[in-house]
PDB file of N, CA and C in Angstrom:
ATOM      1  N   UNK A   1      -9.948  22.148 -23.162  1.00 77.00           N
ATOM      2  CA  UNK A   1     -10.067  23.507 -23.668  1.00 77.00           C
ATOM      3  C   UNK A   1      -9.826  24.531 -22.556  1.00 77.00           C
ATOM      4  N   UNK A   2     -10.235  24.179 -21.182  1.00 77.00           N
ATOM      5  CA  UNK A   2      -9.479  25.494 -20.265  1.00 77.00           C
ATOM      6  C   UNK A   2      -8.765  25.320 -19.647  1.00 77.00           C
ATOM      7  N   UNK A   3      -7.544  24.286 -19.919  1.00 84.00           N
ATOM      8  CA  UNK A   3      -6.139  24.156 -19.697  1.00 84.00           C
ATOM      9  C   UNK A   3      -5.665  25.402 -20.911  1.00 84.00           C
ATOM     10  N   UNK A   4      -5.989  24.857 -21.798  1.00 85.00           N
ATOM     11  CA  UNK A   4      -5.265  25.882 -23.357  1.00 85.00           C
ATOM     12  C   UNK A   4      -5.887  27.666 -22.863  1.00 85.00           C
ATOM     13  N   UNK A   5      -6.914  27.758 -22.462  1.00 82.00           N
ATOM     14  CA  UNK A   5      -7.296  29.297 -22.326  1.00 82.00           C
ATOM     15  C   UNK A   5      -6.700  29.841 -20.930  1.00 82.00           C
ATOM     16  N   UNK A   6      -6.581  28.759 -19.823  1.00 83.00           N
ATOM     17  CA  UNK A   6      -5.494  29.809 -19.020  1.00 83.00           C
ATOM     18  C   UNK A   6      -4.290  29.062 -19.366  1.00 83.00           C
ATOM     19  N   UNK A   7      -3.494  28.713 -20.251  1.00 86.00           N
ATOM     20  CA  UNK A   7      -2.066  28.929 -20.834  1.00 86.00           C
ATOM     21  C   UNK A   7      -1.943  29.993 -21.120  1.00 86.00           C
ATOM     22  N   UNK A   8      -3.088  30.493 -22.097  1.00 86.00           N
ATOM     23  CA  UNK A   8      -3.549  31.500 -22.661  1.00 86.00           C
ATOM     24  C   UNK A   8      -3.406  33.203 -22.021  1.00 86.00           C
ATOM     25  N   UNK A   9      -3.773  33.200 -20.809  1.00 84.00           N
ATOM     26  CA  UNK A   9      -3.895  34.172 -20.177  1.00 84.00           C
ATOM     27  C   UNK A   9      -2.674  34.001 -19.367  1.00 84.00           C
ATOM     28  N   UNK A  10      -2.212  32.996 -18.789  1.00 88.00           N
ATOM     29  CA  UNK A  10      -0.998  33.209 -18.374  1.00 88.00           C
ATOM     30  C   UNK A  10       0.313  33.752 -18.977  1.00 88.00           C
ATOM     31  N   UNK A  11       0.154  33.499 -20.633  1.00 89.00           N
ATOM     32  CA  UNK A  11       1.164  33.639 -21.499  1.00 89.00           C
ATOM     33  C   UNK A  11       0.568  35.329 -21.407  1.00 89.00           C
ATOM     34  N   UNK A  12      -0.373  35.954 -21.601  1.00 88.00           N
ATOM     35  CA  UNK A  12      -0.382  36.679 -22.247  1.00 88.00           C
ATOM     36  C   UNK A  12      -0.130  38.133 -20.547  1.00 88.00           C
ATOM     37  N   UNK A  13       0.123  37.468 -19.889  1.00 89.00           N
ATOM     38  CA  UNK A  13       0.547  38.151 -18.474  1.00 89.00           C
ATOM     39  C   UNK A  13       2.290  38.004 -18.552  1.00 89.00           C
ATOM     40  N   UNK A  14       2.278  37.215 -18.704  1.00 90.00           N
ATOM     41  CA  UNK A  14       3.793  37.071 -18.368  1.00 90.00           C
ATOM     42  C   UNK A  14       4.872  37.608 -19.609  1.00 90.00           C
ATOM     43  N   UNK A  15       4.607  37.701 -20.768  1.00 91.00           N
ATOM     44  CA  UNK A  15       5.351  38.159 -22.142  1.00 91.00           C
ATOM     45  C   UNK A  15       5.574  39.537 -21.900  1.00 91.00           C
ATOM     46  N   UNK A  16       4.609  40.391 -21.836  1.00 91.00           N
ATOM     47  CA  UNK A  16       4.425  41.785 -21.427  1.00 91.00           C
ATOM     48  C   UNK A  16       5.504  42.177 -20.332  1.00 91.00           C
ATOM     49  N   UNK A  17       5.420  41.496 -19.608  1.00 91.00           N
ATOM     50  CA  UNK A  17       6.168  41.898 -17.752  1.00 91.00           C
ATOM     51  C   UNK A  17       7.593  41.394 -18.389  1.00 91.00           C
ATOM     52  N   UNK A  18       7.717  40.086 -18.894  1.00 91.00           N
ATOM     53  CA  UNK A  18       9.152  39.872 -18.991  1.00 91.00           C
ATOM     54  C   UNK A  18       9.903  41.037 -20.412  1.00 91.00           C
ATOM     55  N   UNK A  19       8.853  41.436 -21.177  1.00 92.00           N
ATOM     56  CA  UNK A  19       9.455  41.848 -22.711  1.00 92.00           C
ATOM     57  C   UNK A  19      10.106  43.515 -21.919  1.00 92.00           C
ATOM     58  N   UNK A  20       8.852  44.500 -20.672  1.00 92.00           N
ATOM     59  CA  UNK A  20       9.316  44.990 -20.189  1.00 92.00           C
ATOM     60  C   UNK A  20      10.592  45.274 -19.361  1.00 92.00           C
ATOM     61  N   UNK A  21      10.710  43.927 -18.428  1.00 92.00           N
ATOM     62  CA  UNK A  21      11.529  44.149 -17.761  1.00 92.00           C
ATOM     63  C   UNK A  21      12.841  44.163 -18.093  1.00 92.00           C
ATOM     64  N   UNK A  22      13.182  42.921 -18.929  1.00 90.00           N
ATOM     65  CA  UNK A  22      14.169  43.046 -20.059  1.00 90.00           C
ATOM     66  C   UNK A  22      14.691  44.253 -20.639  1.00 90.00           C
ATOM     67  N   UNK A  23      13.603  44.852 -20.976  1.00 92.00           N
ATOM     68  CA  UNK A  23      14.168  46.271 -22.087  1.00 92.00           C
ATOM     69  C   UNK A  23      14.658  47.344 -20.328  1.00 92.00           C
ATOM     70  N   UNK A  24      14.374  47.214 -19.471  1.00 92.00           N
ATOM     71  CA  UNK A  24      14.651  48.401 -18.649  1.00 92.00           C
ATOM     72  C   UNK A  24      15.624  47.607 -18.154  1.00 92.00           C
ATOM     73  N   UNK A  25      15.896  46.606 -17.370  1.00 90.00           N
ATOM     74  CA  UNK A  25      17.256  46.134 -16.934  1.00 90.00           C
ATOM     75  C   UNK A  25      17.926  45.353 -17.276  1.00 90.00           C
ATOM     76  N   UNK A  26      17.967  44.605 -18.757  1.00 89.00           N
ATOM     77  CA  UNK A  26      18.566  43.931 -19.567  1.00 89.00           C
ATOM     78  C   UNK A  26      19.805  44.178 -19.539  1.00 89.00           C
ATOM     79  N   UNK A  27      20.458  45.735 -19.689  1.00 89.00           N
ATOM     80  CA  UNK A  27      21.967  45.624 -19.514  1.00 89.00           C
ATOM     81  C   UNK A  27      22.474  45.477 -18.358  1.00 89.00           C
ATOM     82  N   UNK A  28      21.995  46.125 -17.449  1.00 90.00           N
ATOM     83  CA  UNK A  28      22.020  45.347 -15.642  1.00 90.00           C
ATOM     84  C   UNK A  28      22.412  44.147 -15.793  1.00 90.00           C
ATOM     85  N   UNK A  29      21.618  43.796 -15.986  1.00 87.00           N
ATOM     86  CA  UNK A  29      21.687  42.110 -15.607  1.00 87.00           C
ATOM     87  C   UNK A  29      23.043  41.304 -16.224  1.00 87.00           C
ATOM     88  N   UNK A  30      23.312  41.848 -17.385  1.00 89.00           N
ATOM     89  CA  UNK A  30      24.627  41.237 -18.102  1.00 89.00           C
ATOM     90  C   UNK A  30      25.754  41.684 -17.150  1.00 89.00           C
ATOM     91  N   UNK A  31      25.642  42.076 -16.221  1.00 91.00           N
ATOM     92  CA  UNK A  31      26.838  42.378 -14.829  1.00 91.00           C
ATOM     93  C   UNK A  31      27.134  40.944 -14.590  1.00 91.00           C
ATOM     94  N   UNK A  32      26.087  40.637 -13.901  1.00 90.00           N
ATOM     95  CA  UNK A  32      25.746  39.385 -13.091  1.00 90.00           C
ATOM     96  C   UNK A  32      26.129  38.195 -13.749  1.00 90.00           C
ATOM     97  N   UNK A  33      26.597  37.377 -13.056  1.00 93.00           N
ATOM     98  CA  UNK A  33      26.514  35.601 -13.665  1.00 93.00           C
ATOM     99  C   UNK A  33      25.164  35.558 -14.427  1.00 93.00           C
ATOM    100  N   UNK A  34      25.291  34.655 -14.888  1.00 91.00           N
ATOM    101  CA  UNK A  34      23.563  33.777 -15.458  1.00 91.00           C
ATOM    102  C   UNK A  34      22.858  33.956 -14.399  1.00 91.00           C
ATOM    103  N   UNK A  35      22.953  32.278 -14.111  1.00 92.00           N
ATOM    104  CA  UNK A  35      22.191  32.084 -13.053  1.00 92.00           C
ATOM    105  C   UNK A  35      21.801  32.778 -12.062  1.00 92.00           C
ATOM    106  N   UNK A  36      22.585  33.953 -10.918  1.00 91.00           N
ATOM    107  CA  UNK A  36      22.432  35.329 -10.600  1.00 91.00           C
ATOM    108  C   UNK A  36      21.355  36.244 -11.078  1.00 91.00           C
ATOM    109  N   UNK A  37      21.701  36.728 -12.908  1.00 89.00           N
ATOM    110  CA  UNK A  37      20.638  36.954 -13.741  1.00 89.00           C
ATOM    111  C   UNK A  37      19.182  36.584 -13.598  1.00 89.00           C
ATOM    112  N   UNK A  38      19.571  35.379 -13.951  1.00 90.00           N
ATOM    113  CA  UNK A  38      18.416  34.465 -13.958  1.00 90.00           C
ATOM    114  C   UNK A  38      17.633  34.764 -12.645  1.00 90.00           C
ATOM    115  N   UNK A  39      18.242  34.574 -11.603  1.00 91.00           N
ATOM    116  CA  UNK A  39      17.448  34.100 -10.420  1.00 91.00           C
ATOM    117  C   UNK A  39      17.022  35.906 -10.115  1.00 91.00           C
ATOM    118  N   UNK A  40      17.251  36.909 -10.290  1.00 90.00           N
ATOM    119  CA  UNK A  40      17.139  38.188  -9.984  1.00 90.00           C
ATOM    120  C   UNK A  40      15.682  38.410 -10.643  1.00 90.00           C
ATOM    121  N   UNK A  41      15.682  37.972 -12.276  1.00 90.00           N
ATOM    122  CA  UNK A  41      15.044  38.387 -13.512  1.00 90.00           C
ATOM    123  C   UNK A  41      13.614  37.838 -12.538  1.00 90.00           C
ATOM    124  N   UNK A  42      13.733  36.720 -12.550  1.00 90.00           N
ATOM    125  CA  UNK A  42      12.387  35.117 -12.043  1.00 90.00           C
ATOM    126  C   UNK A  42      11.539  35.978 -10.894  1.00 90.00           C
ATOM    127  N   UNK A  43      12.367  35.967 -10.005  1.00 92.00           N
ATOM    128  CA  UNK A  43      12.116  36.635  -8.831  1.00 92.00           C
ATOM    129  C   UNK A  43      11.072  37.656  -9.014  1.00 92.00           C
ATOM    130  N   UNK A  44      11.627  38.489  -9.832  1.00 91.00           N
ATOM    131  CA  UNK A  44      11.066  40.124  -9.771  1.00 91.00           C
ATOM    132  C   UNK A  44       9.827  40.011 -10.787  1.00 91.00           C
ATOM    133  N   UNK A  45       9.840  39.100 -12.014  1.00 90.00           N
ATOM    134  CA  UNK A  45       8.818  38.847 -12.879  1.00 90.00           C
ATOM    135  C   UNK A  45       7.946  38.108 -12.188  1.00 90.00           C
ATOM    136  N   UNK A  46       7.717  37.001 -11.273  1.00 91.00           N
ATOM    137  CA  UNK A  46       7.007  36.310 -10.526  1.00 91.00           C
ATOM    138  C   UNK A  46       6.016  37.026  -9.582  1.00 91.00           C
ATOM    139  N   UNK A  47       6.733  38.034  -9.211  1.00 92.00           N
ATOM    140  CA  UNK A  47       6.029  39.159  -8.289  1.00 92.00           C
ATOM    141  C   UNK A  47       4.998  39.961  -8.430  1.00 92.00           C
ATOM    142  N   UNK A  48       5.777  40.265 -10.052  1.00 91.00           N
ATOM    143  CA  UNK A  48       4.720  41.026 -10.715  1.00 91.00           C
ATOM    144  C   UNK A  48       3.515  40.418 -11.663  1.00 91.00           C
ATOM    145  N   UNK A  49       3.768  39.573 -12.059  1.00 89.00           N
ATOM    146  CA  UNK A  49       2.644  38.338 -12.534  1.00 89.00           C
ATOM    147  C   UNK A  49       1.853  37.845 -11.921  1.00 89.00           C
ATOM    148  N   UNK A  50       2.198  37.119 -10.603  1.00 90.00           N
ATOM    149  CA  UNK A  50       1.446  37.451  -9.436  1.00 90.00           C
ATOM    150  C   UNK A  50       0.840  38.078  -9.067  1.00 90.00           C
ATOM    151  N   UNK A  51       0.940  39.534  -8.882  1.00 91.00           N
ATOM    152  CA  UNK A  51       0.012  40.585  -7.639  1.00 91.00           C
ATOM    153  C   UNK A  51      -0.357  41.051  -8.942  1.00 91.00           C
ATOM    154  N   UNK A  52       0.237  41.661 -10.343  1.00 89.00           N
ATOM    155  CA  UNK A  52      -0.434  43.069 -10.623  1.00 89.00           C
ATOM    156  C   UNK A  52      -1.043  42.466 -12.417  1.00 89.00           C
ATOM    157  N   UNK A  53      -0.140  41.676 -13.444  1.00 88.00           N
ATOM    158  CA  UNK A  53      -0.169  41.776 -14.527  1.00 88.00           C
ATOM    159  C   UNK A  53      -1.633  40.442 -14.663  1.00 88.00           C
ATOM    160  N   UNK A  54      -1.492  39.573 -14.128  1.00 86.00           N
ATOM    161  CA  UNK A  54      -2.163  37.724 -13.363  1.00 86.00           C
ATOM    162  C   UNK A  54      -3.890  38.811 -13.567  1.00 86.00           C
ATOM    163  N   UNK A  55      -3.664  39.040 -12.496  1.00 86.00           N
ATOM    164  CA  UNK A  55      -5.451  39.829 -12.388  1.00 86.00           C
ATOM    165  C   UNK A  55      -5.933  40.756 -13.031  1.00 86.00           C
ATOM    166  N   UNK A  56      -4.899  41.681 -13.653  1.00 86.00           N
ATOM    167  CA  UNK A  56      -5.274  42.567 -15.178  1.00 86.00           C
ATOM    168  C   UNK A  56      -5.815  42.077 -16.328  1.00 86.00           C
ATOM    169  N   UNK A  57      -5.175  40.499 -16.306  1.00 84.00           N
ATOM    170  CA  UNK A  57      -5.717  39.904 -18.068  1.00 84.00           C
ATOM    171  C   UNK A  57      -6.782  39.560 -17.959  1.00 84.00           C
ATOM    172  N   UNK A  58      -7.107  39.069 -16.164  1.00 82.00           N
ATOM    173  CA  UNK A  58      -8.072  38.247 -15.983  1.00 82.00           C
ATOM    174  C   UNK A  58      -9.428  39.495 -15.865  1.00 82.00           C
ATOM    175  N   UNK A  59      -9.077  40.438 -15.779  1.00 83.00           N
ATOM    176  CA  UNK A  59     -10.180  41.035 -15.449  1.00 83.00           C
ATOM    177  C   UNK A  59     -10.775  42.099 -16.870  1.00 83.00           C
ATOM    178  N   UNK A  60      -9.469  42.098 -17.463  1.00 82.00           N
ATOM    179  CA  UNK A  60      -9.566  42.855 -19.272  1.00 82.00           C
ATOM    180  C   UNK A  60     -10.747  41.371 -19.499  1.00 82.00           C
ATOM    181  N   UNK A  61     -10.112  40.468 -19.484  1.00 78.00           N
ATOM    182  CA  UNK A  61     -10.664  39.349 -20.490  1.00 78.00           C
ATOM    183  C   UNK A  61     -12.116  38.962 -19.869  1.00 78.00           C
ATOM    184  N   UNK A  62     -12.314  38.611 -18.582  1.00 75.00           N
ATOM    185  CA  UNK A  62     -13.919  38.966 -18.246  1.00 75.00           C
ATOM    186  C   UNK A  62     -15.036  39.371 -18.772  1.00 75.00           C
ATOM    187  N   UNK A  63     -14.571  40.572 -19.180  1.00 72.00           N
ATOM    188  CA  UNK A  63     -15.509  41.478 -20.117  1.00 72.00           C
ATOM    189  C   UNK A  63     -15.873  41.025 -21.081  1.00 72.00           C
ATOM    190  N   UNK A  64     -14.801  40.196 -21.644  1.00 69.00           N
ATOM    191  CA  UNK A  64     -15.359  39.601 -22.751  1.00 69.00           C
ATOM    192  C   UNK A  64     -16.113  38.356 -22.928  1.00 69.00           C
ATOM    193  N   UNK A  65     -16.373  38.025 -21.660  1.00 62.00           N
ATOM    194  CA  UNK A  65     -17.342  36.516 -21.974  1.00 62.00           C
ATOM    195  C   UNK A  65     -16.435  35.834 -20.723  1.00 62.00           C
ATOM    196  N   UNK A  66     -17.559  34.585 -20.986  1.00 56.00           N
ATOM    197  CA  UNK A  66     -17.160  33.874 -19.534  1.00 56.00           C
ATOM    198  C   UNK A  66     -15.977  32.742 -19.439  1.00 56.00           C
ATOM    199  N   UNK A  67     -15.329  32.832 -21.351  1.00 52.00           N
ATOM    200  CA  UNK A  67     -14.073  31.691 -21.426  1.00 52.00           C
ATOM    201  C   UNK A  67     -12.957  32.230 -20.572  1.00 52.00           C
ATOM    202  N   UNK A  68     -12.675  32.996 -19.953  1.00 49.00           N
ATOM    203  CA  UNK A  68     -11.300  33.256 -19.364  1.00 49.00           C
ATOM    204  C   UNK A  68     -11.931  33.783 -17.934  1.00 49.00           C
ATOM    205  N   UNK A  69     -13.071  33.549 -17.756  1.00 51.00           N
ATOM    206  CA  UNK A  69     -13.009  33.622 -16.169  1.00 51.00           C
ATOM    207  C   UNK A  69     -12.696  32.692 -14.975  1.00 51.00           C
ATOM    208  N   UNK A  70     -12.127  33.011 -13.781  1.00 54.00           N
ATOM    209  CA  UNK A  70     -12.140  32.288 -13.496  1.00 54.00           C
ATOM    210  C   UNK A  70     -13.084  31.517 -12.088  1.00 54.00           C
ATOM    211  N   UNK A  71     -13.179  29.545 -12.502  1.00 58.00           N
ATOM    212  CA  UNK A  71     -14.201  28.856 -11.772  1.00 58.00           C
ATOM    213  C   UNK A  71     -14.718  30.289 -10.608  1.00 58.00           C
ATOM    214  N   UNK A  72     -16.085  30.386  -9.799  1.00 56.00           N
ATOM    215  CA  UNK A  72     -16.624  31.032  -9.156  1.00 56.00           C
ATOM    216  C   UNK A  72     -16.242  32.508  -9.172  1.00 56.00           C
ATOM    217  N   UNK A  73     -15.983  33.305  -9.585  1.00 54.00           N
ATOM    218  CA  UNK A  73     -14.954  34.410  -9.513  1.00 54.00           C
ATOM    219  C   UNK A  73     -16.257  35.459  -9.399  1.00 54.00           C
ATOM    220  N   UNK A  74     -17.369  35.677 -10.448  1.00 52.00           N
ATOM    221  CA  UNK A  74     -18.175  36.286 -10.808  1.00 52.00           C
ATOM    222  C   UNK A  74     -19.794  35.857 -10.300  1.00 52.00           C
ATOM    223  N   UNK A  75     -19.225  34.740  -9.802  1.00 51.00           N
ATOM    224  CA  UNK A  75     -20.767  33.840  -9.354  1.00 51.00           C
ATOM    225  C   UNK A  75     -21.707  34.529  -8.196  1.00 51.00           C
ATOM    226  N   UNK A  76     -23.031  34.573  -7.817  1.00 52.00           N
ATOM    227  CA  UNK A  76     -23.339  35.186  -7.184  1.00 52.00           C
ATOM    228  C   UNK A  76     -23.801  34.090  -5.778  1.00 52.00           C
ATOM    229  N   UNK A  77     -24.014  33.452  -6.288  1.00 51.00           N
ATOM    230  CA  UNK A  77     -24.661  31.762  -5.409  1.00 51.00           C
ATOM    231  C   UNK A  77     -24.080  30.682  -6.082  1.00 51.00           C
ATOM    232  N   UNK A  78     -23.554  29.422  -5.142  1.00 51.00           N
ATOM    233  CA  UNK A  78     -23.209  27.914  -6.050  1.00 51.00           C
ATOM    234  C   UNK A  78     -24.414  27.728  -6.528  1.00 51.00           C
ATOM    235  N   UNK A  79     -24.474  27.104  -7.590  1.00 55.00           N
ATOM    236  CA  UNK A  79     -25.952  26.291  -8.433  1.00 55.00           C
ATOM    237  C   UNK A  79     -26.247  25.297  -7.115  1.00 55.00           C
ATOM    238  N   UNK A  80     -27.740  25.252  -7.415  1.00 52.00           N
ATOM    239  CA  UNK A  80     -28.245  24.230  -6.536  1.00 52.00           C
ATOM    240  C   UNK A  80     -28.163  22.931  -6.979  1.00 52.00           C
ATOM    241  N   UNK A  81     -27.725  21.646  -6.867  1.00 54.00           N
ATOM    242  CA  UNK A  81     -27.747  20.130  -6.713  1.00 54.00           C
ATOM    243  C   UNK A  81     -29.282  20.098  -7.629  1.00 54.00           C
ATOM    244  N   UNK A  82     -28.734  19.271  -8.751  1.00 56.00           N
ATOM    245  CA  UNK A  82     -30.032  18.738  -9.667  1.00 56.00           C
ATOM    246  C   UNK A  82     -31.311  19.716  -9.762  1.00 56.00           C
ATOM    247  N   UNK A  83     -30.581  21.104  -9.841  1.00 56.00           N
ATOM    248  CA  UNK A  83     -31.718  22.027 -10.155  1.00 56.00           C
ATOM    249  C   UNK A  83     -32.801  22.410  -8.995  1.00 56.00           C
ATOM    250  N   UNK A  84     -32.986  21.467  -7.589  1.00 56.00           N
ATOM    251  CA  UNK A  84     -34.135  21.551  -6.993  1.00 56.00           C
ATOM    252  C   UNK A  84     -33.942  23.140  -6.587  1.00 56.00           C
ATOM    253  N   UNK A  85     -35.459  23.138  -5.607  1.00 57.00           N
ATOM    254  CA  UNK A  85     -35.473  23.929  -5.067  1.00 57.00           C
ATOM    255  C   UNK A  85     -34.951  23.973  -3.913  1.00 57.00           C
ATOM    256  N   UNK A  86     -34.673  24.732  -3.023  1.00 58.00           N
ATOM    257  CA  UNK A  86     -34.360  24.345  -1.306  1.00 58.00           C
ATOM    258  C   UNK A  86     -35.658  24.165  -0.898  1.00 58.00           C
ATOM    259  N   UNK A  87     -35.659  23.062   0.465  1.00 57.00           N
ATOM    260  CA  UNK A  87     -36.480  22.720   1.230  1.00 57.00           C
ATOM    261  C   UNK A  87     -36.965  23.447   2.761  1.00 57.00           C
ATOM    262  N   UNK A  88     -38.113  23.662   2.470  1.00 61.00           N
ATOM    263  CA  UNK A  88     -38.236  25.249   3.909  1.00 61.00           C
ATOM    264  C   UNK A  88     -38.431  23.914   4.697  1.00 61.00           C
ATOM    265  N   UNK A  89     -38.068  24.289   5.883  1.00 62.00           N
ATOM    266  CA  UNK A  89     -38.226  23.566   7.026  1.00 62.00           C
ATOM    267  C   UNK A  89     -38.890  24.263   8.164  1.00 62.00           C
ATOM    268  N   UNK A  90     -39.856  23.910   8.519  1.00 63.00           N
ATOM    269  CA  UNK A  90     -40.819  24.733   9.671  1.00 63.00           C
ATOM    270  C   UNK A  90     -39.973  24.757  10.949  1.00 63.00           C
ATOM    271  N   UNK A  91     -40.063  25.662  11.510  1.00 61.00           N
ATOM    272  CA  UNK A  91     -39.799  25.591  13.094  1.00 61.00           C
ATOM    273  C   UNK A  91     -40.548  24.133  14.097  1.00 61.00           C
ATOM    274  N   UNK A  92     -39.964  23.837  15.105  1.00 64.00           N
ATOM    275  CA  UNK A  92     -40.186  22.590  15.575  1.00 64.00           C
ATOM    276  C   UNK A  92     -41.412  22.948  16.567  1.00 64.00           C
ATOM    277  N   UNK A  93     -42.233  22.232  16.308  1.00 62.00           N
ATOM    278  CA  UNK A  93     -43.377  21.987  17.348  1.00 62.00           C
ATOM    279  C   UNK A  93     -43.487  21.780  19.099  1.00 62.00           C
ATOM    280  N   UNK A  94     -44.034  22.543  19.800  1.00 64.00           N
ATOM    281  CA  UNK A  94     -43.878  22.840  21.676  1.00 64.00           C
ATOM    282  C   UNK A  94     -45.097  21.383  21.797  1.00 64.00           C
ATOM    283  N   UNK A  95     -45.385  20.502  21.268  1.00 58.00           N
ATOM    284  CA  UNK A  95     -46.202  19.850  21.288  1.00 58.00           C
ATOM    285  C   UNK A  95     -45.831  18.792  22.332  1.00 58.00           C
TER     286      UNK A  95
END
């Protein structure tokens, strides 16, 4: 189940950036070879999925509960091992 919810958030980062970028340099790009295309389009969508659109969904979707966060992100302390408590340990004895 949180393989499918960050598909989830990845899809829903990356559709946006590519549906954009498309509509603004879509006829651009039909200059270029494909592959050219291609490798220009990847490039520039990767960048932005990466640094800016990647941490927007993740941080819209946060808000809404803890299925799309991600492992430690929000955590304040790791959980402690089988619930204990920590063990105080006295300073060592001049004895």
């Amino acid at each position: 189940m949180a393989r499918l919810k960050k598909t989830t958030r990845i899809w829903l980062a990356v559709y946006p950036t590519v549906l954009v970028f498309l509509t603004i340099f879509g006829d651009a790009l039909k200059e270029f070879p494909f592959p050219m295309g291609v490798l220009v389009s990847t490039l520039v969508v990767v960048i932005i999925v990466s640094n800016i659109t990647d941490p927007l969904v993740g941080k819209v979707f946060c808000h809404f509960g803890r299925t799309f966060r991600k492992p430690g992100l929000h955590s304040k302390a790791a959980p402690m091992a089988n619930n204990t408590a920590p063990v105080e340990r006295s300073a060592p004895s001049d004895n």
